[in-house]
């Protein structure tokens, strides 16, 4: 896997200058119109924000405690690199939580920048207090032991209906989470930075009460 | 359209003395028992509150970028009058956001008092910081261009399963949003104001531990 | 009904030393693996926390105003004892709110410690300000009169898919709500207290970056 | 209850000359636009057809076996009169079947013309073989004992989201089920009979390939 | 629009030699893995089968009767050409039926080969008797007048989550409906015809009880 | 695994004398009240009927074609024994079909008596023509290759929300599917046979118009 393809410098530019909505507009312009994770994947707290490289895991509900519980789940966390974002699909499970405080602690200790789980978490308040950004579909106090197992890591997954490949850039803020294909990353960031400055002008004119129609005709931005 | 029928003075009385639940009880008494918008239309922040005249828009999902994108959506905003609340149905779309910061800026600049959208918004934190009250079903960073188009404005719509006519009063707080038919507005406000004072007495007696049964028998309020 | 079986002292130990997730792990160990209420039953505010004895009510949607409205609903509240938690099923209703500020006031005045309703509430901000912990599936400003009636109290109910008997311990925090069968209460609390201290050690080691796999092998806790 | 208001003769005219869709169009014309039961209430077999007076029951999920199981459920069936259609709401239950072969046998023996249940049935093939028309949301082999109880009969109910009063006409065929308010019954039947003959003309012209637009302009029927 | 690109001869080959599942396998092989319409779009009767060129319409719920009801809906039907299949999205509406017997009659008279509607139909039995193949999400007796309007025809639509362009081949049988992009049509048909003959061999060997593993190793077909 | 515990003779008695509803009533009596698979698992044709020993498989959605596609899925079929019923969970997948004609052919060749899949099938009409009884949640023409993989066989699974152990008896007819724990099989069959004869008497009396209440009081059967 070529997960290092996207430079730290690019991640920093995204983090400092961009927000998810403007990146989506830019992806739209490039014809990538369906890379936003489903709307029910939400951050635990409004300030949660992730910019990182996707490190993926595929989890599935099970119905008995396996011989080696947590085996690949632990490996998923232990193999996180600085700048990684763990991205997990649980295939829609509502029967357990996948994530929790101890795994957040371990992930944070390895330099991971967040977790996006198409499933549930627990230890929610502790994670919020750690300020470790976690995006999930819901909350449940159940432990995953005997309820779900990770069956593969570092593989393509669908998380929130979006196909995520290891090494793609995950960018998430309070508006949602988007997957930026690594090949497009440079171009997306450059174009998005341009759009941001245009929006500032538009905002000022709209605040003065100039009709939207007129402002849009002038700048082509809405 | 006779959107001016409801006076500003009446809107002020609602805003200063009433809350949504007591208005619902009053509508119940008048036999209007199904005018609360569906429970999944929620405010972006707990203090969000709207009292305004309905200005409506009907949006629909589309699958290509139209020749004149945003055309009627911009008109919906540019025709907002002071005291108006934009009310929008998206026919249940989960594929895009309808609303955002720039439109909030434009609406606020025209004196609009809020937006209620049976759909999604984006730029959520910016809107929260503006304190522009927006009620939505969800959040998505997608732009509406090529995803949805407004096909009609100032028409009857169903928003959150409730039939809303232009000029009806929209009243929304943390408990939800209700549509007060304009013909009933005067009567509803008068009766609701009466009920509010009764509730204060009841609350005091219940706080003293007097059984609910006894207090309800005395005042007929619960 | 033998609702006094669980001592106040035990409730205090739960309240002071435990959290819901660790109790769930302990119930798992004892083979009680499905006693967490459905994930969509959520607290009104993050700090809401309940430890109390279940006092149950079974509510059903109705379509006309009964001769004696609220009759059993009032009785459900008037019969609350100190340390009780009202637990209500509405059979999935989305048509009305079951709970509100006045009932919260009455319940609090009787020493009740909270309410868990597989349904909706209203007067949400007032209840949040009272700091009366309420867990619900949603919010609606509708009054229950002519919309739902309590048909039985102090009976077994399914709330959030979990069978709750009167006198069971309800324990709820931001991670969710769990029902502890009263016969297991002593054992659960004792085992959970042990697990808490183990978790503290694990957390520290993970924070130092020791691999999850290694820490789990050492302590058997995750 | 004035359930006899609608004459047998009128029921016969509906049964012999009309179908549900044309009755819906007629109700539309009279401004009654929301009286069709939700689309997921379906007949057990394509030829199932009901024209009868509503005899209602309100059922609710319970979680223990009551002292007198089936009490009001049996009364609901034992009080059926010739020409009655049992209409039942289960408040959305998916946990049990409400109906079955033995109750169908008893209902048929009393002259009832069918059952419409916003819930489940069992003994499905036996009922199909009896040709007793039953419309339901689904099928489940569970008995209702200790799973649901009828708490009221001959009361207004919402069945499939439609408010049904005892004595209203229930008309159901493969297109769905509609509730004709008894006060409108005479007028609806007269107008619907007229529309049926118009449709025959339209059908013939469309079959000849005359454009829909032209045929609709001529007859105003589609 | 170049809807004639796909020859009648190719449609005949599909109709005579292929079935939907084998076409899906072939599209898979070509990397087109998401062109099957959502599973809840079902035929009215098991033998219903469609092979035709997509003629599209975009319908949306409305809440008042427009000045010219049915306007574009009639045009959608009046512009059908022999070999066309009407493909309609209703944006998920459950409030009305879009299709019916009269429109089926008109469509059939124009040589249309079927209709696929991401919505409801009525006059179901009459359509079944006509043997006009219609695929829908459900059945409802409601007329569309004042409930939905067609806002565009011959445009790209999403029907059952699949993007359908005018002129694409729609192929539907009891297993479901698939959209074959017109550019791939020739290649898909050729490859699918080859796979069909392979499957016959595999079926025979499996019927003899030869292990699946062995047969699959030999032919690479399952 | 002791899958042979339940004798062929017992399976024959079930098959010849019982139906699913009466077995559910009997399990109710023994306190096993939640062993019916979810109501949306339906037979492909009304006469489909299964009595067999559970042979289980756990399937999960994947997003790339594995090195050895179908590996455990083929093993699940190749290890079927006469009298076995394949029982599969797909963890709620709607993205693919799990089952099809070729696997039905192979299963039938091994003496398997049916398949119950908490997922989808394809080749539906061919399977119906083979009269191989298959119970599924839906139909989709997609192949499972690169869409789902079996990750375990002969393990406990939840299928339709019911925990099924290898060797349990699966009994399914048009009313639904029930899992009879193997330890209870003898007792269930004996008690159910008794109930069947009682029901015949009850049916006759109800057909004569004797009130349900009276008949139930006499026989205690409904």
mmCIF file of C-alpha atoms in Angstrom, chain F:
data_model
loop_
_atom_site.group_PDB
_atom_site.id
_atom_site.type_symbol
_atom_site.label_atom_id
_atom_site.label_comp_id
_atom_site.label_asym_id
_atom_site.label_seq_id
_atom_site.Cartn_x
_atom_site.Cartn_y
_atom_site.Cartn_z
ATOM 1 C CA UNK F 1 -21.221 -30.878 16.327
ATOM 2 C CA UNK F 2 -23.974 -33.344 17.231
ATOM 3 C CA UNK F 3 -26.228 -32.558 14.325
ATOM 4 C CA UNK F 4 -27.623 -36.095 14.176
ATOM 5 C CA UNK F 5 -29.325 -35.815 17.547
ATOM 6 C CA UNK F 6 -32.732 -35.173 16.003
ATOM 7 C CA UNK F 7 -33.959 -38.323 14.293
ATOM 8 C CA UNK F 8 -35.281 -38.539 10.756
ATOM 9 C CA UNK F 9 -38.442 -40.039 12.184
ATOM 10 C CA UNK F 10 -39.108 -36.886 14.195
ATOM 11 C CA UNK F 11 -38.576 -34.718 11.126
ATOM 12 C CA UNK F 12 -41.108 -36.844 9.291
ATOM 13 C CA UNK F 13 -43.689 -36.423 12.035
ATOM 14 C CA UNK F 14 -43.262 -32.670 11.888
ATOM 15 C CA UNK F 15 -43.512 -32.675 8.143
ATOM 16 C CA UNK F 16 -46.611 -34.840 7.980
ATOM 17 C CA UNK F 17 -48.676 -33.704 10.927
ATOM 18 C CA UNK F 18 -47.690 -30.207 11.986
ATOM 19 C CA UNK F 19 -47.603 -26.631 10.751
ATOM 20 C CA UNK F 20 -45.466 -23.756 11.939
ATOM 21 C CA UNK F 21 -48.156 -21.891 13.892
ATOM 22 C CA UNK F 22 -48.997 -24.859 16.100
ATOM 23 C CA UNK F 23 -45.310 -25.440 16.814
ATOM 24 C CA UNK F 24 -44.988 -21.794 17.867
ATOM 25 C CA UNK F 25 -47.906 -22.176 20.264
ATOM 26 C CA UNK F 26 -46.201 -25.205 21.731
ATOM 27 C CA UNK F 27 -42.876 -23.437 22.113
ATOM 28 C CA UNK F 28 -44.787 -20.597 23.807
ATOM 29 C CA UNK F 29 -46.131 -23.075 26.316
ATOM 30 C CA UNK F 30 -42.579 -24.219 27.055
ATOM 31 C CA UNK F 31 -41.456 -20.617 27.553
ATOM 32 C CA UNK F 32 -39.544 -20.355 24.254
ATOM 33 C CA UNK F 33 -41.346 -17.284 22.979
ATOM 34 C CA UNK F 34 -38.913 -15.623 20.562
ATOM 35 C CA UNK F 35 -37.750 -18.294 18.144
ATOM 36 C CA UNK F 36 -39.633 -17.170 15.034
ATOM 37 C CA UNK F 37 -37.427 -15.602 12.364
ATOM 38 C CA UNK F 38 -38.290 -12.032 11.434
ATOM 39 C CA UNK F 39 -41.470 -11.653 9.400
ATOM 40 C CA UNK F 40 -39.668 -10.357 6.302
ATOM 41 C CA UNK F 41 -38.053 -13.712 5.607
ATOM 42 C CA UNK F 42 -40.556 -15.137 3.146
ATOM 43 C CA UNK F 43 -40.840 -18.207 0.923
ATOM 44 C CA UNK F 44 -40.412 -17.862 -2.841
ATOM 45 C CA UNK F 45 -43.739 -19.650 -3.432
ATOM 46 C CA UNK F 46 -46.726 -20.377 -1.153
ATOM 47 C CA UNK F 47 -46.228 -24.138 -1.019
ATOM 48 C CA UNK F 48 -42.561 -23.886 0.039
ATOM 49 C CA UNK F 49 -42.062 -25.839 3.229
ATOM 50 C CA UNK F 50 -38.899 -26.866 5.090
ATOM 51 C CA UNK F 51 -38.266 -29.348 7.900
ATOM 52 C CA UNK F 52 -34.581 -29.883 8.396
ATOM 53 C CA UNK F 53 -31.471 -29.664 10.542
ATOM 54 C CA UNK F 54 -29.724 -26.292 10.560
ATOM 55 C CA UNK F 55 -26.417 -26.092 8.738
ATOM 56 C CA UNK F 56 -25.247 -22.503 9.221
ATOM 57 C CA UNK F 57 -23.160 -19.911 7.392
ATOM 58 C CA UNK F 58 -22.135 -16.376 8.297
ATOM 59 C CA UNK F 59 -21.744 -14.039 5.317
ATOM 60 C CA UNK F 60 -20.454 -10.481 5.216
ATOM 61 C CA UNK F 61 -20.344 -7.719 2.603
ATOM 62 C CA UNK F 62 -16.914 -7.168 1.058
ATOM 63 C CA UNK F 63 -15.712 -4.605 -1.427
ATOM 64 C CA UNK F 64 -13.113 -6.305 -3.564
ATOM 65 C CA UNK F 65 -12.876 -9.697 -5.190
ATOM 66 C CA UNK F 66 -10.942 -11.994 -2.839
ATOM 67 C CA UNK F 67 -8.160 -14.265 -4.007
ATOM 68 C CA UNK F 68 -10.373 -17.314 -3.713
ATOM 69 C CA UNK F 69 -13.909 -16.133 -4.340
ATOM 70 C CA UNK F 70 -16.847 -18.205 -3.027
ATOM 71 C CA UNK F 71 -14.434 -20.324 -0.974
ATOM 72 C CA UNK F 72 -16.413 -20.902 2.222
ATOM 73 C CA UNK F 73 -19.725 -20.405 0.423
ATOM 74 C CA UNK F 74 -18.945 -23.446 -1.700
ATOM 75 C CA UNK F 75 -17.828 -25.363 1.368
ATOM 76 C CA UNK F 76 -21.102 -24.484 3.102
ATOM 77 C CA UNK F 77 -22.962 -26.168 0.255
ATOM 78 C CA UNK F 78 -20.548 -29.049 -0.275
ATOM 79 C CA UNK F 79 -20.844 -30.047 3.404
ATOM 80 C CA UNK F 80 -24.644 -30.237 3.379
ATOM 81 C CA UNK F 81 -25.997 -33.613 4.478
ATOM 82 C CA UNK F 82 -29.355 -35.189 3.645
ATOM 83 C CA UNK F 83 -32.035 -33.585 5.785
ATOM 84 C CA UNK F 84 -30.025 -30.399 6.279
ATOM 85 C CA UNK F 85 -31.375 -26.910 5.802
ATOM 86 C CA UNK F 86 -28.820 -24.239 5.003
ATOM 87 C CA UNK F 87 -29.364 -21.234 7.304
ATOM 88 C CA UNK F 88 -27.470 -18.090 6.417
ATOM 89 C CA UNK F 89 -27.105 -14.640 7.868
ATOM 90 C CA UNK F 90 -25.815 -11.870 5.632
ATOM 91 C CA UNK F 91 -25.854 -9.277 8.392
ATOM 92 C CA UNK F 92 -28.706 -7.461 6.670
ATOM 93 C CA UNK F 93 -27.084 -7.011 3.277
ATOM 94 C CA UNK F 94 -29.181 -5.530 0.482
ATOM 95 C CA UNK F 95 -26.253 -5.226 -1.915
ATOM 96 C CA UNK F 96 -26.145 -8.692 -3.382
ATOM 97 C CA UNK F 97 -27.893 -12.006 -3.647
ATOM 98 C CA UNK F 98 -26.413 -14.827 -1.644
ATOM 99 C CA UNK F 99 -28.272 -17.671 -3.241
ATOM 100 C CA UNK F 100 -29.153 -18.838 -6.760
ATOM 101 C CA UNK F 101 -30.140 -21.662 -9.051
ATOM 102 C CA UNK F 102 -26.750 -23.346 -9.286
ATOM 103 C CA UNK F 103 -26.350 -23.516 -5.521
ATOM 104 C CA UNK F 104 -29.926 -24.791 -5.229
ATOM 105 C CA UNK F 105 -29.079 -27.509 -7.715
ATOM 106 C CA UNK F 106 -25.998 -28.499 -5.771
ATOM 107 C CA UNK F 107 -27.814 -28.413 -2.434
ATOM 108 C CA UNK F 108 -30.685 -30.486 -3.726
ATOM 109 C CA UNK F 109 -28.235 -32.992 -5.160
ATOM 110 C CA UNK F 110 -26.796 -33.444 -1.667
ATOM 111 C CA UNK F 111 -30.191 -34.093 -0.110
ATOM 112 C CA UNK F 112 -30.593 -30.700 1.505
ATOM 113 C CA UNK F 113 -34.217 -29.812 2.143
ATOM 114 C CA UNK F 114 -34.096 -26.055 1.709
ATOM 115 C CA UNK F 115 -32.332 -22.778 2.431
ATOM 116 C CA UNK F 116 -33.252 -19.941 4.767
ATOM 117 C CA UNK F 117 -31.273 -16.798 4.062
ATOM 118 C CA UNK F 118 -31.490 -13.521 5.938
ATOM 119 C CA UNK F 119 -30.585 -11.963 2.597
ATOM 120 C CA UNK F 120 -31.401 -12.163 -1.099
ATOM 121 C CA UNK F 121 -31.560 -14.772 -3.839
ATOM 122 C CA UNK F 122 -31.522 -14.662 -7.639
ATOM 123 C CA UNK F 123 -32.550 -17.079 -10.404
ATOM 124 C CA UNK F 124 -35.830 -16.943 -8.601
ATOM 125 C CA UNK F 125 -38.091 -18.455 -11.215
ATOM 126 C CA UNK F 126 -35.717 -21.329 -11.902
ATOM 127 C CA UNK F 127 -35.609 -22.140 -8.184
ATOM 128 C CA UNK F 128 -39.398 -21.973 -8.005
ATOM 129 C CA UNK F 129 -39.616 -24.383 -10.913
ATOM 130 C CA UNK F 130 -37.191 -26.784 -9.195
ATOM 131 C CA UNK F 131 -39.501 -26.642 -6.162
ATOM 132 C CA UNK F 132 -36.472 -26.170 -3.949
ATOM 133 C CA UNK F 133 -37.865 -24.326 -0.911
ATOM 134 C CA UNK F 134 -35.984 -21.087 -0.304
ATOM 135 C CA UNK F 135 -36.905 -18.441 2.269
ATOM 136 C CA UNK F 136 -35.333 -15.000 1.798
ATOM 137 C CA UNK F 137 -35.704 -11.321 2.589
ATOM 138 C CA UNK F 138 -35.684 -10.313 -1.056
ATOM 139 C CA UNK F 139 -34.548 -10.803 -4.605
ATOM 140 C CA UNK F 140 -31.612 -9.289 -6.479
ATOM 141 C CA UNK F 141 -29.862 -10.337 -9.688
ATOM 142 C CA UNK F 142 -26.386 -9.454 -8.370
ATOM 143 C CA UNK F 143 -23.773 -12.168 -8.016
ATOM 144 C CA UNK F 144 -22.050 -12.330 -4.631
ATOM 145 C CA UNK F 145 -18.519 -12.325 -6.061
ATOM 146 C CA UNK F 146 -16.730 -9.276 -4.677
ATOM 147 C CA UNK F 147 -19.913 -8.319 -2.828
ATOM 148 C CA UNK F 148 -20.071 -10.807 0.024
ATOM 149 C CA UNK F 149 -18.014 -13.633 1.421
ATOM 150 C CA UNK F 150 -18.815 -16.398 3.864
ATOM 151 C CA UNK F 151 -16.450 -16.018 6.795
ATOM 152 C CA UNK F 152 -17.559 -18.953 8.941
ATOM 153 C CA UNK F 153 -19.737 -22.059 8.699
ATOM 154 C CA UNK F 154 -21.291 -24.388 11.265
ATOM 155 C CA UNK F 155 -21.265 -21.630 13.882
ATOM 156 C CA UNK F 156 -24.092 -20.044 15.885
ATOM 157 C CA UNK F 157 -25.680 -17.238 13.858
ATOM 158 C CA UNK F 158 -28.539 -14.831 14.201
ATOM 159 C CA UNK F 159 -30.847 -15.287 11.255
ATOM 160 C CA UNK F 160 -33.909 -13.043 11.250
ATOM 161 C CA UNK F 161 -33.008 -12.013 14.830
ATOM 162 C CA UNK F 162 -33.114 -15.599 16.115
ATOM 163 C CA UNK F 163 -30.032 -17.353 17.433
ATOM 164 C CA UNK F 164 -29.695 -20.579 15.446
ATOM 165 C CA UNK F 165 -27.271 -23.319 16.461
ATOM 166 C CA UNK F 166 -26.100 -25.968 14.041
ATOM 167 C CA UNK F 167 -28.377 -28.967 14.431
ATOM 168 C CA UNK F 168 -31.462 -27.051 15.560
ATOM 169 C CA UNK F 169 -34.602 -27.952 13.638
ATOM 170 C CA UNK F 170 -35.714 -25.345 11.111
ATOM 171 C CA UNK F 171 -39.410 -25.532 10.343
ATOM 172 C CA UNK F 172 -40.837 -23.141 7.767
ATOM 173 C CA UNK F 173 -44.073 -22.795 5.884
ATOM 174 C CA UNK F 174 -46.133 -19.935 4.437
ATOM 175 C CA UNK F 175 -46.665 -18.471 7.933
ATOM 176 C CA UNK F 176 -42.924 -18.092 8.537
ATOM 177 C CA UNK F 177 -39.906 -19.933 9.876
ATOM 178 C CA UNK F 178 -39.242 -21.121 13.406
ATOM 179 C CA UNK F 179 -36.138 -22.571 15.003
ATOM 180 C CA UNK F 180 -36.822 -25.521 17.344
ATOM 181 C CA UNK F 181 -33.904 -26.046 19.743
ATOM 182 C CA UNK F 182 -32.820 -29.647 19.334
ATOM 183 C CA UNK F 183 -33.121 -30.438 23.027
ATOM 184 C CA UNK F 184 -36.792 -29.578 23.010
ATOM 185 C CA UNK F 185 -37.638 -31.267 19.736
ATOM 186 C CA UNK F 186 -39.211 -34.443 21.067
ATOM 187 C CA UNK F 187 -41.386 -32.641 23.573
ATOM 188 C CA UNK F 188 -42.447 -29.937 21.132
ATOM 189 C CA UNK F 189 -43.580 -32.461 18.554
ATOM 190 C CA UNK F 190 -45.557 -34.513 21.046
ATOM 191 C CA UNK F 191 -47.371 -31.504 22.499
ATOM 192 C CA UNK F 192 -48.009 -29.957 19.087
ATOM 193 C CA UNK F 193 -49.576 -33.140 17.782
ATOM 194 C CA UNK F 194 -52.021 -33.020 20.685
ATOM 195 C CA UNK F 195 -52.911 -29.400 19.998
ATOM 196 C CA UNK F 196 -53.647 -30.072 16.346
ATOM 197 C CA UNK F 197 -56.507 -32.408 17.131
ATOM 198 C CA UNK F 198 -58.003 -29.936 19.613
ATOM 199 C CA UNK F 199 -57.997 -27.207 16.978
ATOM 200 C CA UNK F 200 -60.059 -29.308 14.625
ATOM 201 C CA UNK F 201 -62.872 -29.537 17.172
ATOM 202 C CA UNK F 202 -62.708 -25.817 17.876
ATOM 203 C CA UNK F 203 -62.864 -24.957 14.189
ATOM 204 C CA UNK F 204 -66.006 -26.987 13.706
ATOM 205 C CA UNK F 205 -67.812 -25.322 16.576
ATOM 206 C CA UNK F 206 -66.803 -21.831 15.478
ATOM 207 C CA UNK F 207 -68.023 -22.599 11.960
ATOM 208 C CA UNK F 208 -71.429 -23.305 13.450
ATOM 209 C CA UNK F 209 -71.517 -19.794 14.836
ATOM 210 C CA UNK F 210 -70.965 -20.644 18.490
ATOM 211 C CA UNK F 211 -69.404 -17.551 20.097
ATOM 212 C CA UNK F 212 -65.635 -17.556 20.336
ATOM 213 C CA UNK F 213 -65.855 -16.789 24.025
ATOM 214 C CA UNK F 214 -67.892 -19.910 24.656
ATOM 215 C CA UNK F 215 -65.726 -22.186 22.560
ATOM 216 C CA UNK F 216 -62.557 -20.873 24.144
ATOM 217 C CA UNK F 217 -63.998 -21.359 27.624
ATOM 218 C CA UNK F 218 -64.756 -24.975 26.731
ATOM 219 C CA UNK F 219 -61.460 -25.954 25.057
ATOM 220 C CA UNK F 220 -58.942 -23.320 26.049
ATOM 221 C CA UNK F 221 -57.760 -23.151 22.433
ATOM 222 C CA UNK F 222 -57.849 -20.203 20.057
#
